[in-house]
């Protein structure tokens, strides 16, 4: 299957490598195309650098928007037409980073990134919030853990988005556990109770009540 990854920085590059290792075909794009081209060249046959964000979506059923929260809305507007009918997976946390690396929240307290992103998507796009709960280095080192796989939590309202994000979480080397619908996505974000946890399936289900 083919998945588009828009944003090939800290988290997008790890997601891309993990999905490629699991057998997924990837179409990549980034702001200046250079990081997408470099990553595609490192990965080899499984990944190609697209000519741009809209081109990345060609032939892909799903797109991962591995973008800083502050650029998400603009990129969604740029690719809105081809997004209808596609599954959109978003790992973004609603934070910005200053020159000293300090994080500050960019949404009002109590408003989750999932709710905000859902409001920016065109009708027909199917949203899942996932792949943003762990720092990139921990995501990289936790894949294909044995004997017990590590869990990645996700939130989705749409059934097809849920099935597809579960497939990609497994492809990346993790066990998927649903935290709930998009209204639960605040639990996945920086500051949320499921953020930063590396747990196995039983521990994860006890935290989500088996949702
Ligand atoms: N890094 C982590 O450990 C981590 C962990 C969990 C969640 N997250 C979340 O993931 C999101 C991305 O974080 P990050 O650390 O990966 O950020 P990053 O390293 O700054 O990467 C951002 C990527 O977005 C690309 N980009 C920017 N504007 C674009 C545009 N208009 N069109 C296409 N691509 C564009 C950049 O392209 P260039 O490469 O060309 O600059 C870059 O590849 C954030 O919301 C963050 O909260 C990050």
PDB file of C-alpha atoms and ligand atoms in Angstrom:
ATOM      1  CA  UNK A   1       0.000   0.000   0.000  1.00  0.00           C
ATOM      2  CA  UNK A   2       1.096   3.587  -0.592  1.00  0.00           C
ATOM      3  CA  UNK A   3       1.125   6.295   2.064  1.00  0.00           C
ATOM      4  CA  UNK A   4       2.098   9.944   1.648  1.00  0.00           C
ATOM      5  CA  UNK A   5       4.249  11.564   4.329  1.00  0.00           C
ATOM      6  CA  UNK A   6       4.244  15.361   4.282  1.00  0.00           C
ATOM      7  CA  UNK A   7       7.000  16.578   6.598  1.00  0.00           C
ATOM      8  CA  UNK A   8      10.231  14.611   6.834  1.00  0.00           C
ATOM      9  CA  UNK A   9      11.805  16.222   9.902  1.00  0.00           C
ATOM     10  CA  UNK A  10      12.269  14.784  13.384  1.00  0.00           C
ATOM     11  CA  UNK A  11       9.120  12.682  13.617  1.00  0.00           C
ATOM     12  CA  UNK A  12       8.248  12.305   9.916  1.00  0.00           C
ATOM     13  CA  UNK A  13      11.608  10.721   9.121  1.00  0.00           C
ATOM     14  CA  UNK A  14      11.220   8.110  11.887  1.00  0.00           C
ATOM     15  CA  UNK A  15       7.660   7.262  10.809  1.00  0.00           C
ATOM     16  CA  UNK A  16       8.856   6.970   7.202  1.00  0.00           C
ATOM     17  CA  UNK A  17      11.731   4.629   8.084  1.00  0.00           C
ATOM     18  CA  UNK A  18       9.514   2.442  10.265  1.00  0.00           C
ATOM     19  CA  UNK A  19       6.771   2.153   7.632  1.00  0.00           C
ATOM     20  CA  UNK A  20       9.315   1.416   4.900  1.00  0.00           C
ATOM     21  CA  UNK A  21      10.844  -1.303   7.086  1.00  0.00           C
ATOM     22  CA  UNK A  22       7.359  -2.804   7.453  1.00  0.00           C
ATOM     23  CA  UNK A  23       6.831  -2.960   3.682  1.00  0.00           C
ATOM     24  CA  UNK A  24       4.839   0.229   2.996  1.00  0.00           C
ATOM     25  CA  UNK A  25       5.486   2.309  -0.134  1.00  0.00           C
ATOM     26  CA  UNK A  26       5.970   6.002   0.682  1.00  0.00           C
ATOM     27  CA  UNK A  27       5.645   9.278  -1.212  1.00  0.00           C
ATOM     28  CA  UNK A  28       7.465  12.076   0.604  1.00  0.00           C
ATOM     29  CA  UNK A  29       7.402  15.846   0.574  1.00  0.00           C
ATOM     30  CA  UNK A  30       8.864  18.607   2.716  1.00  0.00           C
ATOM     31  CA  UNK A  31       9.054  22.388   2.664  1.00  0.00           C
ATOM     32  CA  UNK A  32      12.162  22.741   0.492  1.00  0.00           C
ATOM     33  CA  UNK A  33      12.062  19.175  -0.959  1.00  0.00           C
ATOM     34  CA  UNK A  34      15.682  18.637   0.082  1.00  0.00           C
ATOM     35  CA  UNK A  35      14.967  16.699   3.286  1.00  0.00           C
ATOM     36  CA  UNK A  36      12.364  14.578   1.456  1.00  0.00           C
ATOM     37  CA  UNK A  37      14.841  13.832  -1.348  1.00  0.00           C
ATOM     38  CA  UNK A  38      17.612  12.956   1.111  1.00  0.00           C
ATOM     39  CA  UNK A  39      15.352  10.647   3.124  1.00  0.00           C
ATOM     40  CA  UNK A  40      13.996   8.950  -0.010  1.00  0.00           C
ATOM     41  CA  UNK A  41      17.558   8.349  -1.209  1.00  0.00           C
ATOM     42  CA  UNK A  42      18.512   6.829   2.175  1.00  0.00           C
ATOM     43  CA  UNK A  43      15.515   4.494   2.125  1.00  0.00           C
ATOM     44  CA  UNK A  44      15.825   3.369  -1.477  1.00  0.00           C
ATOM     45  CA  UNK A  45      13.088   1.699  -3.506  1.00  0.00           C
ATOM     46  CA  UNK A  46      10.295   1.921  -0.929  1.00  0.00           C
ATOM     47  CA  UNK A  47      10.236   5.742  -0.918  1.00  0.00           C
ATOM     48  CA  UNK A  48      10.102   8.445  -3.579  1.00  0.00           C
ATOM     49  CA  UNK A  49      10.342  12.206  -3.176  1.00  0.00           C
ATOM     50  CA  UNK A  50       7.249  13.813  -4.701  1.00  0.00           C
ATOM     51  CA  UNK A  51       7.333  17.074  -6.648  1.00  0.00           C
ATOM     52  CA  UNK A  52       5.320  18.798  -3.893  1.00  0.00           C
ATOM     53  CA  UNK A  53       2.627  18.320  -1.269  1.00  0.00           C
ATOM     54  CA  UNK A  54      -0.230  17.704  -3.724  1.00  0.00           C
ATOM     55  CA  UNK A  55       1.916  15.387  -5.800  1.00  0.00           C
ATOM     56  CA  UNK A  56       2.714  13.352  -2.673  1.00  0.00           C
ATOM     57  CA  UNK A  57      -0.957  12.365  -2.479  1.00  0.00           C
ATOM     58  CA  UNK A  58      -1.035  10.796  -5.966  1.00  0.00           C
ATOM     59  CA  UNK A  59      -1.927   7.119  -5.625  1.00  0.00           C
ATOM     60  CA  UNK A  60      -1.920   7.288  -1.811  1.00  0.00           C
ATOM     61  CA  UNK A  61      -5.003   6.363   0.233  1.00  0.00           C
ATOM     62  CA  UNK A  62      -3.531   7.836   3.388  1.00  0.00           C
ATOM     63  CA  UNK A  63      -1.415  10.843   4.273  1.00  0.00           C
ATOM     64  CA  UNK A  64       0.580  11.498   7.433  1.00  0.00           C
ATOM     65  CA  UNK A  65       0.925  15.228   8.127  1.00  0.00           C
ATOM     66  CA  UNK A  66       4.155  15.229  10.172  1.00  0.00           C
ATOM     67  CA  UNK A  67       4.164  19.015  10.462  1.00  0.00           C
ATOM     68  CA  UNK A  68       4.556  21.570  13.185  1.00  0.00           C
ATOM     69  CA  UNK A  69       1.150  22.589  14.447  1.00  0.00           C
ATOM     70  CA  UNK A  70       1.555  26.169  13.251  1.00  0.00           C
ATOM     71  CA  UNK A  71       1.918  25.128   9.562  1.00  0.00           C
ATOM     72  CA  UNK A  72      -0.780  22.420   9.540  1.00  0.00           C
ATOM     73  CA  UNK A  73      -3.706  24.665   8.653  1.00  0.00           C
ATOM     74  CA  UNK A  74      -1.930  26.177   5.641  1.00  0.00           C
ATOM     75  CA  UNK A  75      -0.793  22.812   4.261  1.00  0.00           C
ATOM     76  CA  UNK A  76      -4.294  21.361   4.711  1.00  0.00           C
ATOM     77  CA  UNK A  77      -5.693  24.318   2.730  1.00  0.00           C
ATOM     78  CA  UNK A  78      -3.071  23.714  -0.007  1.00  0.00           C
ATOM     79  CA  UNK A  79      -4.004  20.019  -0.421  1.00  0.00           C
ATOM     80  CA  UNK A  80      -7.711  20.241   0.509  1.00  0.00           C
ATOM     81  CA  UNK A  81      -9.077  19.087  -2.880  1.00  0.00           C
ATOM     82  CA  UNK A  82      -7.277  15.731  -3.063  1.00  0.00           C
ATOM     83  CA  UNK A  83      -7.826  15.079   0.684  1.00  0.00           C
ATOM     84  CA  UNK A  84     -11.495  14.156   0.288  1.00  0.00           C
ATOM     85  CA  UNK A  85     -11.889  10.418   0.854  1.00  0.00           C
ATOM     86  CA  UNK A  86      -8.372   9.985   2.214  1.00  0.00           C
ATOM     87  CA  UNK A  87      -7.328   8.971   5.700  1.00  0.00           C
ATOM     88  CA  UNK A  88      -5.363  11.798   7.336  1.00  0.00           C
ATOM     89  CA  UNK A  89      -3.057  10.877  10.225  1.00  0.00           C
ATOM     90  CA  UNK A  90      -1.715  13.695  12.371  1.00  0.00           C
ATOM     91  CA  UNK A  91       1.037  13.346  15.006  1.00  0.00           C
ATOM     92  CA  UNK A  92       1.265  17.100  15.695  1.00  0.00           C
ATOM     93  CA  UNK A  93       1.212  18.452  19.216  1.00  0.00           C
ATOM     94  CA  UNK A  94      -0.299  21.916  19.736  1.00  0.00           C
ATOM     95  CA  UNK A  95       2.958  23.521  20.819  1.00  0.00           C
ATOM     96  CA  UNK A  96       5.589  25.876  19.429  1.00  0.00           C
ATOM     97  CA  UNK A  97       9.246  26.002  20.392  1.00  0.00           C
ATOM     98  CA  UNK A  98      11.187  29.212  21.068  1.00  0.00           C
ATOM     99  CA  UNK A  99      14.867  29.842  20.263  1.00  0.00           C
ATOM    100  CA  UNK A 100      15.879  28.241  23.607  1.00  0.00           C
ATOM    101  CA  UNK A 101      13.861  25.078  22.954  1.00  0.00           C
ATOM    102  CA  UNK A 102      11.103  25.997  25.424  1.00  0.00           C
ATOM    103  CA  UNK A 103       7.656  24.655  24.492  1.00  0.00           C
ATOM    104  CA  UNK A 104       4.526  26.742  24.723  1.00  0.00           C
ATOM    105  CA  UNK A 105       0.962  25.712  23.972  1.00  0.00           C
ATOM    106  CA  UNK A 106      -0.630  27.311  20.897  1.00  0.00           C
ATOM    107  CA  UNK A 107      -4.248  26.331  21.633  1.00  0.00           C
ATOM    108  CA  UNK A 108      -6.424  27.491  24.511  1.00  0.00           C
ATOM    109  CA  UNK A 109      -6.354  25.150  27.535  1.00  0.00           C
ATOM    110  CA  UNK A 110      -8.950  22.422  27.071  1.00  0.00           C
ATOM    111  CA  UNK A 111      -8.979  22.602  23.241  1.00  0.00           C
ATOM    112  CA  UNK A 112      -7.310  19.511  21.741  1.00  0.00           C
ATOM    113  CA  UNK A 113      -5.275  19.446  18.556  1.00  0.00           C
ATOM    114  CA  UNK A 114      -7.619  16.788  17.172  1.00  0.00           C
ATOM    115  CA  UNK A 115     -10.645  19.065  17.456  1.00  0.00           C
ATOM    116  CA  UNK A 116      -8.755  21.930  15.821  1.00  0.00           C
ATOM    117  CA  UNK A 117      -7.464  19.780  12.940  1.00  0.00           C
ATOM    118  CA  UNK A 118     -10.903  18.235  12.382  1.00  0.00           C
ATOM    119  CA  UNK A 119     -12.238  21.758  11.887  1.00  0.00           C
ATOM    120  CA  UNK A 120      -9.603  22.519   9.203  1.00  0.00           C
ATOM    121  CA  UNK A 121     -10.143  19.353   7.145  1.00  0.00           C
ATOM    122  CA  UNK A 122     -12.439  19.330   4.114  1.00  0.00           C
ATOM    123  CA  UNK A 123     -15.607  17.235   4.135  1.00  0.00           C
ATOM    124  CA  UNK A 124     -14.849  13.588   3.398  1.00  0.00           C
ATOM    125  CA  UNK A 125     -11.355  13.499   4.914  1.00  0.00           C
ATOM    126  CA  UNK A 126     -11.060  10.824   7.614  1.00  0.00           C
ATOM    127  CA  UNK A 127      -8.952  11.884  10.591  1.00  0.00           C
ATOM    128  CA  UNK A 128      -6.888   9.855  13.043  1.00  0.00           C
ATOM    129  CA  UNK A 129      -4.553  11.441  15.592  1.00  0.00           C
ATOM    130  CA  UNK A 130      -1.548   9.118  16.085  1.00  0.00           C
ATOM    131  CA  UNK A 131       2.251   8.714  16.045  1.00  0.00           C
ATOM    132  CA  UNK A 132       2.775  11.868  18.143  1.00  0.00           C
ATOM    133  CA  UNK A 133       2.731  10.409  21.646  1.00  0.00           C
ATOM    134  CA  UNK A 134       6.443   9.544  21.867  1.00  0.00           C
ATOM    135  CA  UNK A 135       9.556  11.661  21.238  1.00  0.00           C
ATOM    136  CA  UNK A 136      11.179  10.687  17.935  1.00  0.00           C
ATOM    137  CA  UNK A 137      14.135   8.876  19.549  1.00  0.00           C
ATOM    138  CA  UNK A 138      11.838   6.840  21.803  1.00  0.00           C
ATOM    139  CA  UNK A 139       9.529   6.057  18.882  1.00  0.00           C
ATOM    140  CA  UNK A 140      12.546   4.843  16.932  1.00  0.00           C
ATOM    141  CA  UNK A 141      13.878   2.638  19.730  1.00  0.00           C
ATOM    142  CA  UNK A 142      10.504   1.163  20.780  1.00  0.00           C
ATOM    143  CA  UNK A 143       9.505  -0.438  17.454  1.00  0.00           C
ATOM    144  CA  UNK A 144       9.318  -4.228  17.132  1.00  0.00           C
ATOM    145  CA  UNK A 145       9.832  -4.695  20.849  1.00  0.00           C
ATOM    146  CA  UNK A 146       9.732  -8.280  22.040  1.00  0.00           C
ATOM    147  CA  UNK A 147       8.371 -10.342  23.637  1.00  0.00           C
ATOM    148  CA  UNK A 148       5.680  -7.729  24.301  1.00  0.00           C
ATOM    149  CA  UNK A 149       5.172  -5.049  21.604  1.00  0.00           C
ATOM    150  CA  UNK A 150       5.003  -1.410  22.632  1.00  0.00           C
ATOM    151  CA  UNK A 151       1.673   0.330  22.141  1.00  0.00           C
ATOM    152  CA  UNK A 152       0.909   3.425  20.116  1.00  0.00           C
ATOM    153  CA  UNK A 153      -2.321   5.096  21.175  1.00  0.00           C
ATOM    154  CA  UNK A 154      -4.591   6.723  18.618  1.00  0.00           C
ATOM    155  CA  UNK A 155      -7.866   8.636  18.500  1.00  0.00           C
ATOM    156  CA  UNK A 156     -10.388   8.503  15.654  1.00  0.00           C
ATOM    157  CA  UNK A 157     -14.107   8.951  15.102  1.00  0.00           C
ATOM    158  CA  UNK A 158     -14.181   7.428  11.622  1.00  0.00           C
ATOM    159  CA  UNK A 159     -14.110   3.608  11.382  1.00  0.00           C
ATOM    160  CA  UNK A 160     -12.046   3.507   8.183  1.00  0.00           C
ATOM    161  CA  UNK A 161      -9.518   5.920   9.652  1.00  0.00           C
ATOM    162  CA  UNK A 162      -9.343   3.657  12.710  1.00  0.00           C
ATOM    163  CA  UNK A 163      -8.728   0.527  10.618  1.00  0.00           C
ATOM    164  CA  UNK A 164      -6.094   2.244   8.504  1.00  0.00           C
ATOM    165  CA  UNK A 165      -4.202   3.793  11.412  1.00  0.00           C
ATOM    166  CA  UNK A 166      -4.189   0.397  13.136  1.00  0.00           C
ATOM    167  CA  UNK A 167      -2.708  -1.159   9.994  1.00  0.00           C
ATOM    168  CA  UNK A 168       0.014   1.501   9.823  1.00  0.00           C
ATOM    169  CA  UNK A 169       0.801   1.303  13.552  1.00  0.00           C
ATOM    170  CA  UNK A 170       1.313  -2.459  13.140  1.00  0.00           C
ATOM    171  CA  UNK A 171       3.353  -1.911   9.976  1.00  0.00           C
ATOM    172  CA  UNK A 172       5.582   0.461  11.967  1.00  0.00           C
ATOM    173  CA  UNK A 173       6.216  -2.247  14.579  1.00  0.00           C
ATOM    174  CA  UNK A 174       3.754  -1.373  17.366  1.00  0.00           C
ATOM    175  CA  UNK A 175       0.432  -2.552  18.766  1.00  0.00           C
ATOM    176  CA  UNK A 176      -2.424  -0.050  18.270  1.00  0.00           C
ATOM    177  CA  UNK A 177      -4.739   0.861  21.142  1.00  0.00           C
ATOM    178  CA  UNK A 178      -7.624   3.276  20.680  1.00  0.00           C
ATOM    179  CA  UNK A 179      -7.855   6.009  23.309  1.00  0.00           C
ATOM    180  CA  UNK A 180     -11.301   6.972  22.016  1.00  0.00           C
ATOM    181  CA  UNK A 181     -12.804   9.380  19.524  1.00  0.00           C
ATOM    182  CA  UNK A 182     -11.201  12.631  18.415  1.00  0.00           C
ATOM    183  CA  UNK A 183     -12.601  14.303  21.543  1.00  0.00           C
ATOM    184  CA  UNK A 184     -10.097  12.145  23.492  1.00  0.00           C
ATOM    185  CA  UNK A 185      -7.060  13.330  21.496  1.00  0.00           C
ATOM    186  CA  UNK A 186      -6.009  15.708  24.281  1.00  0.00           C
ATOM    187  CA  UNK A 187      -4.932  12.598  26.206  1.00  0.00           C
ATOM    188  CA  UNK A 188      -2.341  11.886  23.479  1.00  0.00           C
ATOM    189  CA  UNK A 189      -0.821  15.365  23.411  1.00  0.00           C
ATOM    190  CA  UNK A 190       2.049  16.880  25.356  1.00  0.00           C
ATOM    191  CA  UNK A 191       0.594  17.210  28.865  1.00  0.00           C
ATOM    192  CA  UNK A 192      -1.968  14.425  28.296  1.00  0.00           C
ATOM    193  CA  UNK A 193      -1.967  11.326  30.510  1.00  0.00           C
ATOM    194  CA  UNK A 194      -1.154   8.952  27.593  1.00  0.00           C
ATOM    195  CA  UNK A 195       1.674  11.094  26.224  1.00  0.00           C
ATOM    196  CA  UNK A 196       5.226   9.763  26.508  1.00  0.00           C
ATOM    197  CA  UNK A 197       4.201   6.316  27.762  1.00  0.00           C
ATOM    198  CA  UNK A 198       5.875   3.160  26.501  1.00  0.00           C
ATOM    199  CA  UNK A 199       3.565   0.384  27.648  1.00  0.00           C
ATOM    200  CA  UNK A 200       2.464  -3.028  26.463  1.00  0.00           C
ATOM    201  CA  UNK A 201      -1.079  -3.905  25.347  1.00  0.00           C
ATOM    202  CA  UNK A 202      -2.409  -4.995  28.760  1.00  0.00           C
ATOM    203  CA  UNK A 203      -1.134  -1.873  30.497  1.00  0.00           C
ATOM    204  CA  UNK A 204      -2.483   0.313  27.679  1.00  0.00           C
ATOM    205  CA  UNK A 205      -5.950  -1.248  27.813  1.00  0.00           C
ATOM    206  CA  UNK A 206      -6.151  -0.720  31.552  1.00  0.00           C
ATOM    207  CA  UNK A 207      -5.436   2.982  30.939  1.00  0.00           C
ATOM    208  CA  UNK A 208      -8.092   3.325  28.227  1.00  0.00           C
ATOM    209  CA  UNK A 209     -10.696   1.072  29.784  1.00  0.00           C
ATOM    210  CA  UNK A 210     -10.374  -1.237  26.766  1.00  0.00           C
ATOM    211  CA  UNK A 211     -11.824   1.368  24.378  1.00  0.00           C
TER     212      UNK A 211
HETATM  213  N1  LIG B   1      10.181  15.455  16.924  1.00  0.00           N
HETATM  214  C1  LIG B   1       9.560  14.767  17.883  1.00  0.00           C
HETATM  215  O1  LIG B   1      10.185  14.138  18.755  1.00  0.00           O
HETATM  216  C2  LIG B   1       8.052  14.724  17.925  1.00  0.00           C
HETATM  217  C3  LIG B   1       7.432  13.728  18.694  1.00  0.00           C
HETATM  218  C4  LIG B   1       6.044  13.657  18.723  1.00  0.00           C
HETATM  219  C5  LIG B   1       5.280  14.578  18.006  1.00  0.00           C
HETATM  220  N2  LIG B   1       5.912  15.545  17.286  1.00  0.00           N
HETATM  221  C6  LIG B   1       5.081  16.514  16.575  1.00  0.00           C
HETATM  222  O2  LIG B   1       5.288  16.330  15.184  1.00  0.00           O
HETATM  223  C7  LIG B   1       5.215  17.587  14.508  1.00  0.00           C
HETATM  224  C8  LIG B   1       6.470  17.728  13.660  1.00  0.00           C
HETATM  225  O3  LIG B   1       7.574  17.807  14.541  1.00  0.00           O
HETATM  226  P1  LIG B   1       9.062  17.604  14.033  1.00  0.00           P
HETATM  227  O4  LIG B   1       9.901  17.569  15.233  1.00  0.00           O
HETATM  228  O5  LIG B   1       9.103  16.485  13.067  1.00  0.00           O
HETATM  229  O6  LIG B   1       9.288  18.999  13.264  1.00  0.00           O
HETATM  230  P2  LIG B   1      10.496  19.327  12.262  1.00  0.00           P
HETATM  231  O7  LIG B   1      11.675  18.490  12.567  1.00  0.00           O
HETATM  232  O8  LIG B   1      10.607  20.793  12.265  1.00  0.00           O
HETATM  233  O9  LIG B   1       9.939  18.847  10.839  1.00  0.00           O
HETATM  234  C9  LIG B   1       8.879  19.518  10.225  1.00  0.00           C
HETATM  235  C10 LIG B   1       8.819  19.068   8.796  1.00  0.00           C
HETATM  236  O10 LIG B   1       7.770  19.807   8.171  1.00  0.00           O
HETATM  237  C11 LIG B   1       8.227  20.224   6.904  1.00  0.00           C
HETATM  238  N3  LIG B   1       7.452  21.376   6.458  1.00  0.00           N
HETATM  239  C12 LIG B   1       7.365  22.616   6.997  1.00  0.00           C
HETATM  240  N4  LIG B   1       6.541  23.395   6.270  1.00  0.00           N
HETATM  241  C13 LIG B   1       6.092  22.603   5.254  1.00  0.00           C
HETATM  242  C14 LIG B   1       5.219  22.819   4.160  1.00  0.00           C
HETATM  243  N5  LIG B   1       4.616  23.991   3.963  1.00  0.00           N
HETATM  244  N6  LIG B   1       5.001  21.789   3.299  1.00  0.00           N
HETATM  245  C15 LIG B   1       5.604  20.586   3.476  1.00  0.00           C
HETATM  246  N7  LIG B   1       6.440  20.319   4.501  1.00  0.00           N
HETATM  247  C16 LIG B   1       6.671  21.327   5.373  1.00  0.00           C
HETATM  248  C17 LIG B   1       9.682  20.547   7.093  1.00  0.00           C
HETATM  249  O11 LIG B   1      10.320  20.575   5.832  1.00  0.00           O
HETATM  250  P3  LIG B   1      11.923  20.783   5.703  1.00  0.00           P
HETATM  251  O12 LIG B   1      12.520  19.464   6.141  1.00  0.00           O
HETATM  252  O13 LIG B   1      12.098  21.023   4.263  1.00  0.00           O
HETATM  253  O14 LIG B   1      12.263  21.919   6.592  1.00  0.00           O
HETATM  254  C18 LIG B   1      10.087  19.361   7.983  1.00  0.00           C
HETATM  255  O15 LIG B   1      10.406  18.241   7.174  1.00  0.00           O
HETATM  256  C19 LIG B   1       5.093  18.665  15.589  1.00  0.00           C
HETATM  257  O16 LIG B   1       3.781  19.115  15.661  1.00  0.00           O
HETATM  258  C20 LIG B   1       5.476  17.951  16.867  1.00  0.00           C
HETATM  259  O17 LIG B   1       4.736  18.424  17.974  1.00  0.00           O
HETATM  260  C21 LIG B   1       7.274  15.637  17.210  1.00  0.00           C
END
